[in-house]
Coordinates of C-alpha atoms in Angstrom, one line a residue:
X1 CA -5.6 35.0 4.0
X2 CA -7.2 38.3 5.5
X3 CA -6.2 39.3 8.7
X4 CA -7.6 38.2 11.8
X5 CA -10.6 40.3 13.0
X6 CA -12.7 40.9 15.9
X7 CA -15.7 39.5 14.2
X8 CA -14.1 35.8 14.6
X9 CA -12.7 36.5 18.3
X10 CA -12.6 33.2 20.7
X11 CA -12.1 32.2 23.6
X12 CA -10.2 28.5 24.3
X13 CA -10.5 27.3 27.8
X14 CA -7.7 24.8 28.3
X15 CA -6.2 23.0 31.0
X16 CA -2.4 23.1 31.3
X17 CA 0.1 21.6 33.3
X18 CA 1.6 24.0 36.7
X19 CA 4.7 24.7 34.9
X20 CA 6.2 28.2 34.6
X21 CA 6.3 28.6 31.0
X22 CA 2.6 27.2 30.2
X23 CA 0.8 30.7 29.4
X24 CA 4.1 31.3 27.1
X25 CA 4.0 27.8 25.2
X26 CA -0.1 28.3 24.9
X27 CA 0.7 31.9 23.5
X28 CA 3.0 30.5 21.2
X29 CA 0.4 28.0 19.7
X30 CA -1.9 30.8 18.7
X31 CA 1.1 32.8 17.1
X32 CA 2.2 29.7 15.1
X33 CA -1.2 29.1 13.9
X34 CA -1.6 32.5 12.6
X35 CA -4.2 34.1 15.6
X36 CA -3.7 37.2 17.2
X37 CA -3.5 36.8 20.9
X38 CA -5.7 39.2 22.8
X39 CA -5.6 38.0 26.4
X40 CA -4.7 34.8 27.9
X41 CA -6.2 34.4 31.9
X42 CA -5.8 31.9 34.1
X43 CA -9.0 31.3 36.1
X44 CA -8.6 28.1 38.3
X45 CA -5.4 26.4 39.6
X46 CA -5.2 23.2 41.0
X47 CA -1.6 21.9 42.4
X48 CA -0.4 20.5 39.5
X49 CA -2.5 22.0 36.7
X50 CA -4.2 25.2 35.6
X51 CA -6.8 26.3 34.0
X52 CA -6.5 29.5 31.7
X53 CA -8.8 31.3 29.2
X54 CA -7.1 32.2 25.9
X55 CA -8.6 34.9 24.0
X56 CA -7.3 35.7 20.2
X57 CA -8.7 36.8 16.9
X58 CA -9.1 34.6 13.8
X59 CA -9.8 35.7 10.1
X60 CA -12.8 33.1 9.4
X61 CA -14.2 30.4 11.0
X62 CA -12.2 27.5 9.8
X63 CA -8.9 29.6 11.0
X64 CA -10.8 29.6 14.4
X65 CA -10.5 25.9 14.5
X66 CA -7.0 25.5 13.6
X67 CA -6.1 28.0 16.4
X68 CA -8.0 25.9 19.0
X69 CA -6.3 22.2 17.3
X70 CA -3.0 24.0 17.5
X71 CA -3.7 25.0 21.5
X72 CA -5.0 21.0 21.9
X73 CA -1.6 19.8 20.5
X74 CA 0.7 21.9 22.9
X75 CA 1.7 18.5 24.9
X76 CA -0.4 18.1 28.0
X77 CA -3.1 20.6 27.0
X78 CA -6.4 19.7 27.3
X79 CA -9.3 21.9 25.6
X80 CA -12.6 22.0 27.8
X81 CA -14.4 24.2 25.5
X82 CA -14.6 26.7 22.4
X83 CA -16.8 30.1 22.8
X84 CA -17.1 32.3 19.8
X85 CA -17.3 35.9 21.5
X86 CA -19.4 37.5 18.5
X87 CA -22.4 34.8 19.3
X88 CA -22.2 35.7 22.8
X89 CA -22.5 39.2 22.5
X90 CA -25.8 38.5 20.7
X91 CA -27.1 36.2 23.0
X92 CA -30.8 37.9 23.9
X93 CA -30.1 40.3 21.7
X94 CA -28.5 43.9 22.0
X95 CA -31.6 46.0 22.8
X96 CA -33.9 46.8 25.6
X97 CA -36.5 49.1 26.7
X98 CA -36.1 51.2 30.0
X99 CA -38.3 53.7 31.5
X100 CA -37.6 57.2 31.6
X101 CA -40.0 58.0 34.6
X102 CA -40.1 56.4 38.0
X103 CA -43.1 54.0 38.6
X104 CA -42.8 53.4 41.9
X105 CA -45.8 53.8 43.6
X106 CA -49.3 54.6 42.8
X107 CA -49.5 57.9 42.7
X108 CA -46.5 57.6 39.6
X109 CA -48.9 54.6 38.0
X110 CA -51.7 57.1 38.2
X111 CA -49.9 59.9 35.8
X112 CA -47.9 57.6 33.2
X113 CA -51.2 55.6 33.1
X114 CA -54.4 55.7 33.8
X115 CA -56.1 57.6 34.7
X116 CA -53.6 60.1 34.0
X117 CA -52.8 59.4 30.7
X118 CA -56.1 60.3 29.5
X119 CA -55.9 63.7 29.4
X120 CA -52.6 63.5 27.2
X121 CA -54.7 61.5 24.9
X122 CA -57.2 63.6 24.5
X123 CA -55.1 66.6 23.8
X124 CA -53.4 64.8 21.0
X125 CA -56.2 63.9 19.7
X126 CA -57.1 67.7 19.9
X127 CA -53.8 68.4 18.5
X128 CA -51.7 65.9 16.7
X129 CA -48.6 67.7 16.5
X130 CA -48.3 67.5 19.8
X131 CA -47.4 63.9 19.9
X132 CA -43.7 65.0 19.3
X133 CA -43.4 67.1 22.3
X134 CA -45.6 64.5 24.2
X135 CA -44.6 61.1 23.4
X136 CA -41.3 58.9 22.2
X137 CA -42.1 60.2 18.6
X138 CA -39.5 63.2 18.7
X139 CA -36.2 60.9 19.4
X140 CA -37.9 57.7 17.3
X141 CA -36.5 56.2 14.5
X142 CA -37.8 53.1 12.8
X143 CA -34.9 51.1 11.2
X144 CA -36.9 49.4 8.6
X145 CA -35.7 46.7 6.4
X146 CA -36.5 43.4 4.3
X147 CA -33.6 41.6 4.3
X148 CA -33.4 41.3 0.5
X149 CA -29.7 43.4 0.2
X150 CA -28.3 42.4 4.0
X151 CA -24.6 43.3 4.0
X152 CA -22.8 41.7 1.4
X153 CA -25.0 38.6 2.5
X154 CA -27.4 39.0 -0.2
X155 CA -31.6 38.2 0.5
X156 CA -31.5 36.6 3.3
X157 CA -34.9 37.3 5.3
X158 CA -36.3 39.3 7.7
X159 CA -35.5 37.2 10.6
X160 CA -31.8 36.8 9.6
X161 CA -31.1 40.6 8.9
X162 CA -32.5 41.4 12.3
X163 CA -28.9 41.0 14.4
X164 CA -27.8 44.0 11.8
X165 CA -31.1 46.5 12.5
X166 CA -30.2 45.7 16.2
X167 CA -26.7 46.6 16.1
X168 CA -27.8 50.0 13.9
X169 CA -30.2 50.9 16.9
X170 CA -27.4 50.3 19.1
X171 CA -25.0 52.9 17.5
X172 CA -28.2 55.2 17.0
X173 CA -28.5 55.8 21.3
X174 CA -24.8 55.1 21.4
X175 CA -23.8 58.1 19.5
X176 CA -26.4 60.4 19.0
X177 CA -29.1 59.7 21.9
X178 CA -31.8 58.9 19.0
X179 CA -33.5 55.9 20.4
X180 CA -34.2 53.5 17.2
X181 CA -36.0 50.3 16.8
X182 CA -35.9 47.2 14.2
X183 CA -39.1 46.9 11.8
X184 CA -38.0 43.7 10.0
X185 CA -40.4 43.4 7.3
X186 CA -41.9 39.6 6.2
X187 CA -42.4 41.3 2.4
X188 CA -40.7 42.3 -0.7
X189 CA -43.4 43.9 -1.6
X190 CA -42.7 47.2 -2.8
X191 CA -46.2 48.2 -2.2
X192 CA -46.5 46.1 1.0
X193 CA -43.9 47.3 1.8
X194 CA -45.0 51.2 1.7
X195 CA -48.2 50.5 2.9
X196 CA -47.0 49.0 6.2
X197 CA -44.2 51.7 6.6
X198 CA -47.2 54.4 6.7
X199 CA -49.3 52.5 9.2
X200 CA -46.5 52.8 11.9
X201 CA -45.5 55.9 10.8
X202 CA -47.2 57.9 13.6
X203 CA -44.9 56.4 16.0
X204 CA -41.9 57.6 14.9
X205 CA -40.2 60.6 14.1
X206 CA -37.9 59.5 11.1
X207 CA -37.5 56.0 9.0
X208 CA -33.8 54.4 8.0
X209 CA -34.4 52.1 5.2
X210 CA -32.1 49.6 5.5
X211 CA -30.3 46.3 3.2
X212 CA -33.4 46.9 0.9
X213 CA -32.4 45.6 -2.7
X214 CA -32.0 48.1 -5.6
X215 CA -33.9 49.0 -8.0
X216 CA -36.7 48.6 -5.4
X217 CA -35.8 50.7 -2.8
X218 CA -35.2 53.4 -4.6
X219 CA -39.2 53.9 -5.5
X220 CA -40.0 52.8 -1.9
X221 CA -37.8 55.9 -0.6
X222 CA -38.9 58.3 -2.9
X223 CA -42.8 57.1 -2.3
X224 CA -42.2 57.7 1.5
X225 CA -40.7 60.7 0.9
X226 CA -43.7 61.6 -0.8
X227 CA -46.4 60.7 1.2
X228 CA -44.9 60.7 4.8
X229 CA -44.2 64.1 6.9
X230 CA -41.2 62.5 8.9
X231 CA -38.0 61.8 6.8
X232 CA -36.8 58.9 5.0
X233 CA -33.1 58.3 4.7
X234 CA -32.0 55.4 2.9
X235 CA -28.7 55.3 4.8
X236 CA -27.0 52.0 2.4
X237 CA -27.7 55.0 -0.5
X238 CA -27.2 58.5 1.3
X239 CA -25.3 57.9 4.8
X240 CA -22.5 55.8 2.4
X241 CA -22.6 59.1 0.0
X242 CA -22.1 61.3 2.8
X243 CA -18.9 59.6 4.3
X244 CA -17.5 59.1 0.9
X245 CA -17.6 62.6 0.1
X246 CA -16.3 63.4 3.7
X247 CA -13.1 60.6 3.1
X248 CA -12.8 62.5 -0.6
X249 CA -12.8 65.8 0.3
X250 CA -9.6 65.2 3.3
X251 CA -7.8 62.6 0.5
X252 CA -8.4 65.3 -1.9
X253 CA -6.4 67.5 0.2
X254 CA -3.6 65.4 1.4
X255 CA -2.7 65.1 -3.0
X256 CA -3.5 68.4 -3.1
X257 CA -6.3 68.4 -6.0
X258 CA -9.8 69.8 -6.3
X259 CA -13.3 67.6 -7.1
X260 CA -13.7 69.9 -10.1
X261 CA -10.4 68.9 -11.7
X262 CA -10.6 65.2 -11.1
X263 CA -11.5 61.8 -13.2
X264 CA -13.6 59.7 -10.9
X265 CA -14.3 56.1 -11.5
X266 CA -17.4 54.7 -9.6
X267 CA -17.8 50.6 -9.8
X268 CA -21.2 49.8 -8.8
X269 CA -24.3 51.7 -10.1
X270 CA -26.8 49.9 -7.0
X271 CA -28.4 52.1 -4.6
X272 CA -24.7 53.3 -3.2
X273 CA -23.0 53.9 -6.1
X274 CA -26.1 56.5 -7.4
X275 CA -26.2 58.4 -4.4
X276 CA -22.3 58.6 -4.3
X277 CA -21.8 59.7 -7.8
X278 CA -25.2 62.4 -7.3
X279 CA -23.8 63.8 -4.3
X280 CA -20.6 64.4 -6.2
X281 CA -22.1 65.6 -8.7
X282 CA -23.7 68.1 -6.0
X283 CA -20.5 68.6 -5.1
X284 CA -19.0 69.9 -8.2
X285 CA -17.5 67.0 -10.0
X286 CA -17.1 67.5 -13.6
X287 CA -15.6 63.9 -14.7
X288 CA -17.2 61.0 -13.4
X289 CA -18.0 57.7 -14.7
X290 CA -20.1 55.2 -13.5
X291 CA -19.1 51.4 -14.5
X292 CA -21.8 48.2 -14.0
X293 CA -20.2 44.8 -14.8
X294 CA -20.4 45.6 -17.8
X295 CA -17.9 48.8 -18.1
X296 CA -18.6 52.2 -18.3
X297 CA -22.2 53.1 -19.1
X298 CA -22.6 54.5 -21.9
X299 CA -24.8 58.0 -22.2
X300 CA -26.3 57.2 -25.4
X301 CA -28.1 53.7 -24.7
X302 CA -31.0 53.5 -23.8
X303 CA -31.6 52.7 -19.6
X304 CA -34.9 51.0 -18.3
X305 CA -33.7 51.4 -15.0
X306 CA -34.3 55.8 -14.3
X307 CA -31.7 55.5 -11.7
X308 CA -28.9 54.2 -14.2
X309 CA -30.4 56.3 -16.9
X310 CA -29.8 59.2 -14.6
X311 CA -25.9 58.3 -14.2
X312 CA -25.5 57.7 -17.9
X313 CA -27.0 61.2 -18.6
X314 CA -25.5 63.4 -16.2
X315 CA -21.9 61.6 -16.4
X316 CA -19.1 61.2 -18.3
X317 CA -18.5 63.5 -20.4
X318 CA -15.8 62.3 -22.3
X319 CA -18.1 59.5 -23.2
X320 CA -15.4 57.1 -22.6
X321 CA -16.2 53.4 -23.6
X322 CA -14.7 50.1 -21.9
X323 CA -14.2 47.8 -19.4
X324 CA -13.2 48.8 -15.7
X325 CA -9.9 47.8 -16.2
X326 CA -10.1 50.0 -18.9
X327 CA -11.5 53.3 -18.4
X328 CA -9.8 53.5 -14.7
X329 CA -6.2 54.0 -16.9
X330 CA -4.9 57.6 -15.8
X331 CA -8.3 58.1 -13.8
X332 CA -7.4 59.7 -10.0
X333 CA -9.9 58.6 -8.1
X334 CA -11.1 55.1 -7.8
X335 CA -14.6 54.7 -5.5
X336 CA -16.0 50.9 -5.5
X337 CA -19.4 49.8 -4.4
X338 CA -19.8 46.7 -6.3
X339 CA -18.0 43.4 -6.0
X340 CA -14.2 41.7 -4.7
X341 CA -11.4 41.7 -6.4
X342 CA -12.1 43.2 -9.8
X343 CA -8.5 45.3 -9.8
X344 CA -5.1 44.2 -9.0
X345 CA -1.9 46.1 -8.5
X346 CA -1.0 46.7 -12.5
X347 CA -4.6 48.5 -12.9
X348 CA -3.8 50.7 -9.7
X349 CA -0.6 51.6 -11.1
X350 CA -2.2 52.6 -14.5
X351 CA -4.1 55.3 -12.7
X352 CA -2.4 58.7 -12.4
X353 CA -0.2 59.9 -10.1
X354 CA -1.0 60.6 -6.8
X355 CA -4.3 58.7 -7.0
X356 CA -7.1 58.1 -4.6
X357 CA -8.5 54.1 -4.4
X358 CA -11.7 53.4 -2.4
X359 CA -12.1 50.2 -2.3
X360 CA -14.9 49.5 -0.5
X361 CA -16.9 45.8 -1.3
X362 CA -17.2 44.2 2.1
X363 CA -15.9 41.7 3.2
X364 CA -13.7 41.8 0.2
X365 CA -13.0 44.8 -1.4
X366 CA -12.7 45.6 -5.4
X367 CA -8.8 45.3 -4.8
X368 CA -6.2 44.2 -2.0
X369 CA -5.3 47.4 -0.2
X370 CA -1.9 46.7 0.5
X371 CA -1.0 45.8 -3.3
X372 CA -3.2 49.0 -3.8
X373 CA -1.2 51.1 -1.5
X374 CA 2.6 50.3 -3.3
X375 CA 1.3 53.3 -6.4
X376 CA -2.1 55.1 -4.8
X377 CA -0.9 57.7 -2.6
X378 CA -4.6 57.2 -0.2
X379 CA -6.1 54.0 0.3
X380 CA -9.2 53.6 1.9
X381 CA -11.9 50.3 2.4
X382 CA -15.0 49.8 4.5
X383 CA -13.1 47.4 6.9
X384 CA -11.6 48.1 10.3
X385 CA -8.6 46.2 10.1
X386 CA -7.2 49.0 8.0
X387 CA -6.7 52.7 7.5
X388 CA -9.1 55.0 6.2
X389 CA -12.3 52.9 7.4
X390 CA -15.3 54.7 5.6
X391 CA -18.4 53.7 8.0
X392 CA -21.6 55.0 7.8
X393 CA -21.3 55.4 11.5
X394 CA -20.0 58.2 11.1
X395 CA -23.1 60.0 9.5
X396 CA -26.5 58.4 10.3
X397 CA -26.6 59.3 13.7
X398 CA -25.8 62.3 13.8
X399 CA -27.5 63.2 10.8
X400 CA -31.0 62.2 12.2
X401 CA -30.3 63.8 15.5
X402 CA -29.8 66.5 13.4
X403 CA -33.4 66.3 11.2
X404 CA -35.1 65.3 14.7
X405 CA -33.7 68.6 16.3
X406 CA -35.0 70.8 13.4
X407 CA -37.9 69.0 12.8
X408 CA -38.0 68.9 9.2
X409 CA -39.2 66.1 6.9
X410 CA -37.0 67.0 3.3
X411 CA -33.6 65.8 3.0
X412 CA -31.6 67.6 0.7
X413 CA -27.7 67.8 -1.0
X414 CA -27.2 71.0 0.9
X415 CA -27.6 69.1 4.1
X416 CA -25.8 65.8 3.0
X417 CA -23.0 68.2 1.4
X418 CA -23.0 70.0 5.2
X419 CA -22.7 66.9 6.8
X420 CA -19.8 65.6 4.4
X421 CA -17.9 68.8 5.7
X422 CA -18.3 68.4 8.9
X423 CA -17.2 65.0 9.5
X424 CA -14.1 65.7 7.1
X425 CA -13.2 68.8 9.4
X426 CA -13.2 66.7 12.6
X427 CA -9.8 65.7 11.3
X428 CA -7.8 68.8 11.8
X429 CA -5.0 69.8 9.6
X430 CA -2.5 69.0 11.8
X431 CA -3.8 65.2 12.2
X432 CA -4.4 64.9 8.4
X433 CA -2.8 62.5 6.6
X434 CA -2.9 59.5 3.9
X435 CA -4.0 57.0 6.4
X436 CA -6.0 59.0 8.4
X437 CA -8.2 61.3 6.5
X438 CA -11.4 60.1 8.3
X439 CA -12.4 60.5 12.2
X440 CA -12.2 57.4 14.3
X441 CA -16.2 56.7 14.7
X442 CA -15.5 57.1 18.6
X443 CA -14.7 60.7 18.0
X444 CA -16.8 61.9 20.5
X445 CA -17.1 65.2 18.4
X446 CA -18.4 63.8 15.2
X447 CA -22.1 63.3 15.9
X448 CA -22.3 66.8 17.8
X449 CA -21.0 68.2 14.5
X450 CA -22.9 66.3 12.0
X451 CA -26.1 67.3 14.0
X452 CA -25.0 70.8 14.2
X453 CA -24.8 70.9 10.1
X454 CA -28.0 69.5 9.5
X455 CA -29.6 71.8 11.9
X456 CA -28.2 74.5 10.0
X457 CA -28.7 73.4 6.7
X458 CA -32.4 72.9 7.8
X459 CA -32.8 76.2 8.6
X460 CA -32.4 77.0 12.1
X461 CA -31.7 75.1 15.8
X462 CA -35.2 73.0 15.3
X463 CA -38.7 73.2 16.4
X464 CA -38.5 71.9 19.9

């Protein structure tokens, strides 16, 4: 069973007898059913009874109610009701809009509006690149999905995937300032899709395509790439490349080996998997290979898809042939974007010595991190209830407040490379070690640095 988490916290509030080891019997429920107790409050008393509030993680829903039936059996306990913590954080949403200038009076009514306002209309209209020193379009980003590739939910709408563009606004202003807002798209469309994209593009300053499936969003990045002047960052592609190669380069240095000298495996050849294995290839790695379901791809078939053809050209070079299981025998670095549990201990002990594992399917990763950690040396997933959590977190925002600052609209290796390096040298060499070779996302410095890269890559401190 995975370990309780966060995302299934409760809250039980029971009524127990007066008696002086109540909270300490109620605790003890939630340990025997498996929960990790988190608080337990008492918030009423009444002579001979009390009320308390018992707070504890689950790992899934169904564990959830065996904590609370366990907490109802404890003899004269008496469960009033069950909250689920992550709902109520959602309730109403996580996102709001709030002035930056006072309205007050009329006078203030008269300059933010009419008739006011006019005059910063018209010289817009005069001059339409001053829109970004005159409007929200400078610190804008539209977070644009349509919910075909949500998590590792699959297609599951607009409406549904909207909780998740919230949440990615949120950490935008969180840690970067960049104020971001949800464009959940009723279309699949790819030309829909684009179409609608460039009708609100003069709003914003950047686009994050988001849970868009592959092959599909590849053309709908490049196309906007094409025809916008803001950029377009697919971040499920290029903000999951960047923190990969940020986690690689510190693992690479706790085993003491160098990208140029390493076999790479990469399981998954979607969106994520291609922009991980181009930035490495950016990087300097000379041994990579890319395996579908299938195995490794092989670089003399034919691809219909350019993005796989792309991998099976410009990758292994041994031209190895195989299953996963296969070619990942004395390979020392394992990086998964594809599917749970496809790997168990014996095909992580077949890999050289000292090897890397990224394991990173979500929920469920390619292969159980603690059987993975008894032969790799560095273990890392995209969970939070282990080490080594790679999170995109810790490059979109920064990143865009980056591009925002400079003002650019191209995206390129050199500034995805510079942002890798920064985020791997927030973890100084004195912290660095196999279970910590990424900054915690709350790393106040990270976003700062990130930005600070970009800005340099780009070309200079930005256009103002």
């Amino acid at each position: 069973m995975p370990a309780p988490s966060p995302g299934y916290s409760i809250t039980v509030r029971a009524e127990a007898p007066a008696a002086i080891d109540t909270t300490g019997v109620v605790a003890g429920a939630v340990a025997e059913a498996g929960g990790a107790l988190t608080a337990l409050d008492v918030v009423e008393s009444r002579g001979q009874s009390l009320v308390v509030d018992v707070t504890c993680n689950a790992s899934d829903a169904d564990h959830a109610d065996r904590i609370t039936a366990r907490i109802a059996a404890v003899p004269g306990v008496k469960v009033r009701k069950v909250s689920d913590r992550t709902f109520l954080l959602h309730l109403g949403g996580k996102l709001e809009v709030v002035p930056k200038v006072p309205l007050k009076h009329r006078d203030d009514l008269s300059r933010a509006y009419t008739p006011g306002v006019a005059r910063v209309c018209l010289a817009i209209a005069e001059n339409p690149d001053d829109a970004r020193r005159l409007t929200i379009k400078r610190n804008t980003v539209a977070v644009v999905t349509d919910g075909s590739a949500v998590l590792g939910l699959g297609n599951i709408g607009p409406a549904a995937a909207l909780p998740v563009m919230e949440g990615k606004a949120a950490l935008f202003k969180q840690f970067a300032g960049v104020d971001a807002w949800p464009v959940c798209l009723d279309t699949q469309d790819t030309e829909e899709i684009i179409r609608t994209v460039k009708a609100l593009a003069p709003v914003y300053g950047g686009v994050n395509l988001e849970d868009i499936s592959a092959p599909r969003c590849f053309e709908i990045e490049q196309r906007l790439r094409d025809e916008l002047d803001i950029p377009v960052f697919h971040d499920d592609q290029h903000g999951t490349a960047i923190v990969v190669l940020a986690a690689l380069t510190n693992a690479l240095r706790v085993v003491d080996k160098k990208v140029e000298d390493v076999r790479i495996v990469v399981s998954g050849v979607g969106a994520a998997g291609h922009a991980i294995v181009r930035l490495l290839d950016a990087q300097g790695a000379r041994d990579i290979v890319g395996c579908d379901r299938h195995g490794a791809l092989d670089p003399e078939a034919r691809h219909t898809d350019e993005f796989r053809g792309w991998i099976a050209r410009n990758t292994n070079p041994r031209k190895v042939r195989g299953t996963l299981k296969e070619v990942l025998a004395g390979a020392d670095v394992f990086i998964g974007v594809s599917a749970p549990n496809l790997l168990d201990e014996d095909d992580i002990a077949g890999m050289a010595p000292d090897a890397i594992v990224f394991a990173l399917a979500n929920p469920d990763p390619e292969v159980d991190p603690v059987a993975a950690s008894r032969h790799a040396a560095v273990v890392a997933t995209g969970r939070s209830d282990y080490a080594n959590q790679i999170n995109n977190v810790l490059a979109f925002p920064g990143f865009f407040r980056g591009l925002l600052d400079a003002g650019v609209s191209d995206i390129t290796d050199e500034m995805m490379i510079a942002a890798a390096t920064a985020i791997a040298d927030c973890v100084h060499a004195d912290e660095l070690n196999a279970s910590f070779i990424v900054p915690s996302v709350f790393d106040p410095k990270v976003a700062p640095a990130v930005a600070s890269a970009v800005r340099h890559a780009a070309g200079g401190e930005g256009k103002g």
